[in-house]
Amino acid sequence: EKEDDNIFGMVDAVVAGNRKQAFKLMADQRKIGEDDTYLFSMITRQFRILVQLRDLFERKDNMTSEVLARELGLHTFVVKKSLPVVKKYPLSKLKNIYEQLLQIDIKTKTGQGGQSILLDLFVGRS
């Protein structure tokens, strides 16, 4: 359970732009044996959720977190936790971040860079 808390804490730190905390928690995750593919997938998952939430939030005003969760096929807890964050980001910014993550994925899979260094660069720029 503690490891799960740390991965979600790491993702939250990345999303919040808290580089120092994100790097510390990433190092902790790597130390316990989590690979960069898992870290990358969890960060990407969170930004995908934020993009979807922000898009729906802008198109359909005044939806409850329960309705948003149902529309997106997510757990209500995930939506409730993400709503305060999503309100801080314009959709264009979230799409830009998601595009950066796509480029990391492409570079990793085509041998243009190691996932570890690309992930560290992403966190350092966020």
PDB file of C-alpha atoms in Angstrom:
ATOM      1  CA  GLU A   1       0.000   0.000   0.000  1.00  0.00           C
ATOM      2  CA  LYS A   2       2.838   2.412   0.822  1.00  0.00           C
ATOM      3  CA  GLU A   3       4.365   1.861  -2.631  1.00  0.00           C
ATOM      4  CA  ASP A   4       1.006   2.687  -4.246  1.00  0.00           C
ATOM      5  CA  ASP A   5       0.802   5.881  -2.208  1.00  0.00           C
ATOM      6  CA  ASN A   6       4.277   6.831  -3.391  1.00  0.00           C
ATOM      7  CA  ILE A   7       3.535   6.272  -7.086  1.00  0.00           C
ATOM      8  CA  PHE A   8       0.408   8.401  -6.823  1.00  0.00           C
ATOM      9  CA  GLY A   9       2.322  10.991  -4.804  1.00  0.00           C
ATOM     10  CA  MET A  10       4.965  11.035  -7.522  1.00  0.00           C
ATOM     11  CA  VAL A  11       2.336  11.542 -10.219  1.00  0.00           C
ATOM     12  CA  ASP A  12       0.711  14.314  -8.178  1.00  0.00           C
ATOM     13  CA  ALA A  13       4.084  16.037  -7.761  1.00  0.00           C
ATOM     14  CA  VAL A  14       4.733  15.872 -11.515  1.00  0.00           C
ATOM     15  CA  VAL A  15       1.270  17.253 -12.313  1.00  0.00           C
ATOM     16  CA  ALA A  16       1.688  20.035  -9.750  1.00  0.00           C
ATOM     17  CA  GLY A  17       5.084  20.960 -11.200  1.00  0.00           C
ATOM     18  CA  ASN A  18       6.824  20.229  -7.887  1.00  0.00           C
ATOM     19  CA  ARG A  19      10.102  19.096  -9.461  1.00  0.00           C
ATOM     20  CA  LYS A  20      12.039  18.506  -6.258  1.00  0.00           C
ATOM     21  CA  GLN A  21       9.363  16.234  -4.811  1.00  0.00           C
ATOM     22  CA  ALA A  22       8.770  14.528  -8.171  1.00  0.00           C
ATOM     23  CA  PHE A  23      12.459  13.692  -8.597  1.00  0.00           C
ATOM     24  CA  LYS A  24      12.714  12.405  -5.030  1.00  0.00           C
ATOM     25  CA  LEU A  25       9.671  10.164  -5.427  1.00  0.00           C
ATOM     26  CA  MET A  26      10.830   8.972  -8.862  1.00  0.00           C
ATOM     27  CA  ALA A  27      14.172   8.010  -7.330  1.00  0.00           C
ATOM     28  CA  ASP A  28      12.324   6.180  -4.545  1.00  0.00           C
ATOM     29  CA  GLN A  29      10.241   4.284  -7.098  1.00  0.00           C
ATOM     30  CA  ARG A  30      13.320   3.330  -9.089  1.00  0.00           C
ATOM     31  CA  LYS A  31      15.060   2.232  -5.889  1.00  0.00           C
ATOM     32  CA  ILE A  32      12.287  -0.236  -5.068  1.00  0.00           C
ATOM     33  CA  GLY A  33      12.502  -1.677  -8.562  1.00  0.00           C
ATOM     34  CA  GLU A  34       9.807   0.132 -10.515  1.00  0.00           C
ATOM     35  CA  ASP A  35      10.899   0.628 -14.084  1.00  0.00           C
ATOM     36  CA  ASP A  36      10.632   3.811 -16.099  1.00  0.00           C
ATOM     37  CA  THR A  37       7.971   2.310 -18.355  1.00  0.00           C
ATOM     38  CA  TYR A  38       5.652   2.022 -15.355  1.00  0.00           C
ATOM     39  CA  LEU A  39       6.464   5.540 -14.119  1.00  0.00           C
ATOM     40  CA  PHE A  40       5.893   6.926 -17.608  1.00  0.00           C
ATOM     41  CA  SER A  41       2.603   5.078 -18.008  1.00  0.00           C
ATOM     42  CA  MET A  42       1.279   6.388 -14.688  1.00  0.00           C
ATOM     43  CA  ILE A  43       2.200   9.988 -15.555  1.00  0.00           C
ATOM     44  CA  THR A  44       0.685   9.610 -19.019  1.00  0.00           C
ATOM     45  CA  ARG A  45      -2.473   8.069 -17.557  1.00  0.00           C
ATOM     46  CA  GLN A  46      -2.952  11.054 -15.244  1.00  0.00           C
ATOM     47  CA  PHE A  47      -2.478  13.619 -17.985  1.00  0.00           C
ATOM     48  CA  ARG A  48      -4.862  11.664 -20.250  1.00  0.00           C
ATOM     49  CA  ILE A  49      -7.471  11.810 -17.485  1.00  0.00           C
ATOM     50  CA  LEU A  50      -6.871  15.552 -17.080  1.00  0.00           C
ATOM     51  CA  VAL A  51      -7.243  16.181 -20.832  1.00  0.00           C
ATOM     52  CA  GLN A  52     -10.488  14.178 -20.942  1.00  0.00           C
ATOM     53  CA  LEU A  53     -11.869  15.879 -17.834  1.00  0.00           C
ATOM     54  CA  ARG A  54     -10.975  19.368 -19.012  1.00  0.00           C
ATOM     55  CA  ASP A  55     -12.495  18.746 -22.420  1.00  0.00           C
ATOM     56  CA  LEU A  56     -15.740  17.466 -20.927  1.00  0.00           C
ATOM     57  CA  PHE A  57     -15.700  20.195 -18.281  1.00  0.00           C
ATOM     58  CA  GLU A  58     -15.520  22.871 -20.997  1.00  0.00           C
ATOM     59  CA  ARG A  59     -18.177  21.306 -23.201  1.00  0.00           C
ATOM     60  CA  LYS A  60     -20.724  20.453 -20.524  1.00  0.00           C
ATOM     61  CA  ASP A  61     -21.005  22.937 -17.704  1.00  0.00           C
ATOM     62  CA  ASN A  62     -22.125  22.129 -14.168  1.00  0.00           C
ATOM     63  CA  MET A  63     -21.695  18.364 -14.251  1.00  0.00           C
ATOM     64  CA  THR A  64     -21.264  16.592 -10.938  1.00  0.00           C
ATOM     65  CA  SER A  65     -18.180  14.488 -10.343  1.00  0.00           C
ATOM     66  CA  GLU A  66     -20.392  11.389 -10.411  1.00  0.00           C
ATOM     67  CA  VAL A  67     -21.714  12.251 -13.887  1.00  0.00           C
ATOM     68  CA  LEU A  68     -18.220  13.143 -15.119  1.00  0.00           C
ATOM     69  CA  ALA A  69     -16.910   9.827 -13.794  1.00  0.00           C
ATOM     70  CA  ARG A  70     -19.694   7.911 -15.507  1.00  0.00           C
ATOM     71  CA  GLU A  71     -19.199   9.766 -18.808  1.00  0.00           C
ATOM     72  CA  LEU A  72     -15.462   9.007 -18.787  1.00  0.00           C
ATOM     73  CA  GLY A  73     -15.654   5.514 -17.312  1.00  0.00           C
ATOM     74  CA  LEU A  74     -13.570   6.506 -14.303  1.00  0.00           C
ATOM     75  CA  HIS A  75     -13.965   5.971 -10.586  1.00  0.00           C
ATOM     76  CA  THR A  76     -15.606   8.911  -8.816  1.00  0.00           C
ATOM     77  CA  PHE A  77     -12.605   9.218  -6.487  1.00  0.00           C
ATOM     78  CA  VAL A  78     -10.277   9.795  -9.468  1.00  0.00           C
ATOM     79  CA  VAL A  79     -12.535  12.533 -10.823  1.00  0.00           C
ATOM     80  CA  LYS A  80     -12.989  14.242  -7.445  1.00  0.00           C
ATOM     81  CA  LYS A  81      -9.234  14.223  -6.878  1.00  0.00           C
ATOM     82  CA  SER A  82      -8.493  15.527 -10.379  1.00  0.00           C
ATOM     83  CA  LEU A  83     -11.106  18.300 -10.621  1.00  0.00           C
ATOM     84  CA  PRO A  84      -9.245  20.920  -8.574  1.00  0.00           C
ATOM     85  CA  VAL A  85      -6.112  20.290 -10.655  1.00  0.00           C
ATOM     86  CA  VAL A  86      -7.887  20.333 -14.010  1.00  0.00           C
ATOM     87  CA  LYS A  87      -9.384  23.731 -13.278  1.00  0.00           C
ATOM     88  CA  LYS A  88      -5.868  25.195 -13.050  1.00  0.00           C
ATOM     89  CA  TYR A  89      -4.863  24.078 -16.550  1.00  0.00           C
ATOM     90  CA  PRO A  90      -6.319  25.380 -19.815  1.00  0.00           C
ATOM     91  CA  LEU A  91      -7.111  22.597 -22.291  1.00  0.00           C
ATOM     92  CA  SER A  92      -4.414  23.861 -24.679  1.00  0.00           C
ATOM     93  CA  LYS A  93      -1.734  23.458 -21.977  1.00  0.00           C
ATOM     94  CA  LEU A  94      -2.893  19.937 -21.152  1.00  0.00           C
ATOM     95  CA  LYS A  95      -2.878  18.983 -24.828  1.00  0.00           C
ATOM     96  CA  ASN A  96       0.647  20.368 -25.153  1.00  0.00           C
ATOM     97  CA  ILE A  97       1.850  18.308 -22.191  1.00  0.00           C
ATOM     98  CA  TYR A  98       0.156  15.214 -23.589  1.00  0.00           C
ATOM     99  CA  GLU A  99       1.902  15.833 -26.926  1.00  0.00           C
ATOM    100  CA  GLN A 100       5.238  16.005 -25.094  1.00  0.00           C
ATOM    101  CA  LEU A 101       4.469  12.639 -23.522  1.00  0.00           C
ATOM    102  CA  LEU A 102       3.620  11.222 -26.950  1.00  0.00           C
ATOM    103  CA  GLN A 103       6.979  12.428 -28.263  1.00  0.00           C
ATOM    104  CA  ILE A 104       8.767  10.723 -25.352  1.00  0.00           C
ATOM    105  CA  ASP A 105       6.930   7.506 -26.192  1.00  0.00           C
ATOM    106  CA  ILE A 106       7.861   7.756 -29.876  1.00  0.00           C
ATOM    107  CA  LYS A 107      11.516   8.567 -29.129  1.00  0.00           C
ATOM    108  CA  THR A 108      11.752   5.696 -26.662  1.00  0.00           C
ATOM    109  CA  LYS A 109      10.220   3.187 -29.039  1.00  0.00           C
ATOM    110  CA  THR A 110      12.286   4.293 -32.030  1.00  0.00           C
ATOM    111  CA  GLY A 111      15.596   4.279 -30.160  1.00  0.00           C
ATOM    112  CA  GLN A 112      16.028   8.052 -30.195  1.00  0.00           C
ATOM    113  CA  GLY A 113      16.497   8.267 -26.446  1.00  0.00           C
ATOM    114  CA  GLY A 114      16.380   6.346 -23.226  1.00  0.00           C
ATOM    115  CA  GLN A 115      13.110   6.511 -21.371  1.00  0.00           C
ATOM    116  CA  SER A 116      14.810   7.325 -18.076  1.00  0.00           C
ATOM    117  CA  ILE A 117      16.577  10.430 -19.355  1.00  0.00           C
ATOM    118  CA  LEU A 118      13.593  11.567 -21.425  1.00  0.00           C
ATOM    119  CA  LEU A 119      11.321  11.191 -18.398  1.00  0.00           C
ATOM    120  CA  ASP A 120      13.783  13.122 -16.224  1.00  0.00           C
ATOM    121  CA  LEU A 121      13.934  15.895 -18.840  1.00  0.00           C
ATOM    122  CA  PHE A 122      10.132  16.036 -18.975  1.00  0.00           C
ATOM    123  CA  VAL A 123       9.862  16.364 -15.194  1.00  0.00           C
ATOM    124  CA  GLY A 124      12.656  18.933 -15.141  1.00  0.00           C
ATOM    125  CA  ARG A 125      10.775  21.083 -17.650  1.00  0.00           C
ATOM    126  CA  SER A 126       7.351  20.748 -16.063  1.00  0.00           C
TER     127      SER A 126
END
